Amino acid sequence: MKGNTANVGIVIVSHSPLVAKGTADMVRQMVGDTVPLSWCGGNPEGGLGTNTAGILAAIEAAWSDHGVAVFVDLGGAETNSEMAIEMLGEPRSGMVAICNAPIVEGAVIAAAEASGGASLAKVVATAEELSPS
């Protein structure tokens, strides 16, 4: 657990390790090292899927005392992310939010918002503006 950054952390969770890593690469190219960033993609065997332990490790790697915004691609990623967040325990689980936003566009715009020092609520709200209503 890092927790010493002034900016909200970003976690990307995809069923595909290539999508997760590629999205993280794009975020890093857009905002540099200004936000804690981590990703988790694929199942433990390297295939398509997600896993709770990997997501928990990604959240810990991107941990910020200002919160962590999680971006997911499909339902299983959301379910496993919810379980990983619960495993953090209180009060840290209350400092992590799963964003209802497109994974690539949402992560990029959220990271840009976070890089300016925005709160977790503002980072999530900005990303979720991209969701179709």
Short mmCIF file of N, CA, C and O in Angstrom, two decimals, residues 6 22 25 38 52-53 55 59-60 72 75 77 82-83 86-87 91 94 100-101 104 107 113 120 127 132:
data_model
loop_
_atom_site.label_atom_id
_atom_site.label_comp_id
_atom_site.label_asym_id
_atom_site.label_seq_id
_atom_site.Cartn_x
_atom_site.Cartn_y
_atom_site.Cartn_z
N ALA A 6 -0.87 12.53 -3.70
CA ALA A 6 -1.93 13.52 -3.51
C ALA A 6 -3.07 13.32 -4.48
O ALA A 6 -4.07 14.01 -4.41
N GLY A 22 -2.91 -2.23 -22.45
CA GLY A 22 -2.95 -1.18 -23.47
C GLY A 22 -3.64 0.08 -22.97
O GLY A 22 -3.19 1.19 -23.25
N ASP A 25 -1.28 1.75 -20.61
CA ASP A 25 -0.22 2.42 -21.38
C ASP A 25 -0.72 3.76 -21.93
O ASP A 25 0.00 4.77 -21.89
N SER A 38 -2.62 1.18 -12.02
CA SER A 38 -2.36 -0.25 -12.09
C SER A 38 -3.43 -0.91 -12.95
O SER A 38 -4.48 -0.31 -13.20
N THR A 52 -10.19 -12.15 -8.61
CA THR A 52 -10.30 -11.25 -7.46
C THR A 52 -8.95 -10.93 -6.85
O THR A 52 -8.67 -9.77 -6.52
N ALA A 53 -8.10 -11.93 -6.69
CA ALA A 53 -6.79 -11.69 -6.07
C ALA A 53 -5.95 -10.72 -6.91
O ALA A 53 -5.27 -9.84 -6.36
N ILE A 55 -7.10 -8.43 -8.94
CA ILE A 55 -7.71 -7.10 -8.85
C ILE A 55 -7.35 -6.45 -7.52
O ILE A 55 -7.00 -5.26 -7.46
N ILE A 59 -5.44 -2.91 -6.99
CA ILE A 59 -5.93 -1.81 -6.15
C ILE A 59 -4.85 -1.41 -5.14
O ILE A 59 -4.59 -0.22 -4.93
N GLU A 60 -4.22 -2.38 -4.52
CA GLU A 60 -3.15 -2.08 -3.56
C GLU A 60 -2.00 -1.33 -4.24
O GLU A 60 -1.42 -0.40 -3.67
N VAL A 72 -13.94 -1.12 -15.35
CA VAL A 72 -14.13 -2.53 -15.71
C VAL A 72 -14.75 -2.62 -17.10
O VAL A 72 -15.41 -1.70 -17.57
N GLY A 75 -19.36 -7.63 -17.05
CA GLY A 75 -19.98 -7.94 -15.77
C GLY A 75 -19.11 -8.70 -14.79
O GLY A 75 -19.08 -8.41 -13.60
N ALA A 77 -15.93 -8.71 -14.54
CA ALA A 77 -14.90 -7.81 -14.02
C ALA A 77 -15.46 -6.95 -12.90
O ALA A 77 -14.79 -6.69 -11.90
N GLU A 82 -15.90 -5.89 -7.17
CA GLU A 82 -16.67 -5.66 -5.94
C GLU A 82 -16.16 -6.55 -4.81
O GLU A 82 -16.03 -6.10 -3.67
N MET A 83 -15.85 -7.81 -5.14
CA MET A 83 -15.33 -8.71 -4.11
C MET A 83 -13.95 -8.25 -3.63
O MET A 83 -13.66 -8.30 -2.42
N GLU A 86 -14.39 -5.38 -1.25
CA GLU A 86 -14.86 -5.85 0.06
C GLU A 86 -13.70 -6.42 0.87
O GLU A 86 -13.65 -6.27 2.10
N MET A 87 -12.77 -7.08 0.19
CA MET A 87 -11.62 -7.69 0.89
C MET A 87 -10.70 -6.64 1.49
O MET A 87 -9.90 -6.96 2.38
N PRO A 91 -11.89 1.03 6.80
CA PRO A 91 -12.59 2.04 6.01
C PRO A 91 -12.12 2.11 4.56
O PRO A 91 -12.69 2.84 3.77
N GLY A 94 -14.48 1.81 1.47
CA GLY A 94 -15.30 2.99 1.19
C GLY A 94 -14.57 4.06 0.39
O GLY A 94 -15.17 5.05 -0.02
N ASN A 100 -18.96 3.63 -13.72
CA ASN A 100 -19.84 3.22 -14.81
C ASN A 100 -19.49 4.09 -16.01
O ASN A 100 -20.13 5.10 -16.28
N ALA A 101 -18.42 3.70 -16.70
CA ALA A 101 -17.92 4.50 -17.82
C ALA A 101 -17.21 3.58 -18.80
O ALA A 101 -16.75 2.50 -18.43
N VAL A 104 -11.74 2.58 -21.76
CA VAL A 104 -10.60 3.36 -22.27
C VAL A 104 -10.83 4.85 -22.08
O VAL A 104 -10.03 5.55 -21.45
N ALA A 107 -11.10 5.79 -18.32
CA ALA A 107 -9.83 5.78 -17.58
C ALA A 107 -8.96 6.98 -17.96
O ALA A 107 -8.33 7.59 -17.10
N GLU A 113 -8.41 14.06 -14.90
CA GLU A 113 -9.05 14.78 -13.78
C GLU A 113 -8.25 14.56 -12.49
O GLU A 113 -7.99 15.49 -11.74
N LEU A 120 -12.09 12.00 -5.40
CA LEU A 120 -12.60 10.76 -5.98
C LEU A 120 -13.99 10.98 -6.57
O LEU A 120 -14.28 10.51 -7.68
N ALA A 127 -15.76 10.83 -15.30
CA ALA A 127 -15.71 9.64 -16.14
C ALA A 127 -17.12 9.17 -16.51
O ALA A 127 -17.37 8.78 -17.66
N PRO A 132 -23.51 6.41 -21.76
CA PRO A 132 -24.81 6.75 -22.38
C PRO A 132 -25.90 6.71 -21.32
O PRO A 132 -25.89 5.86 -20.44
#
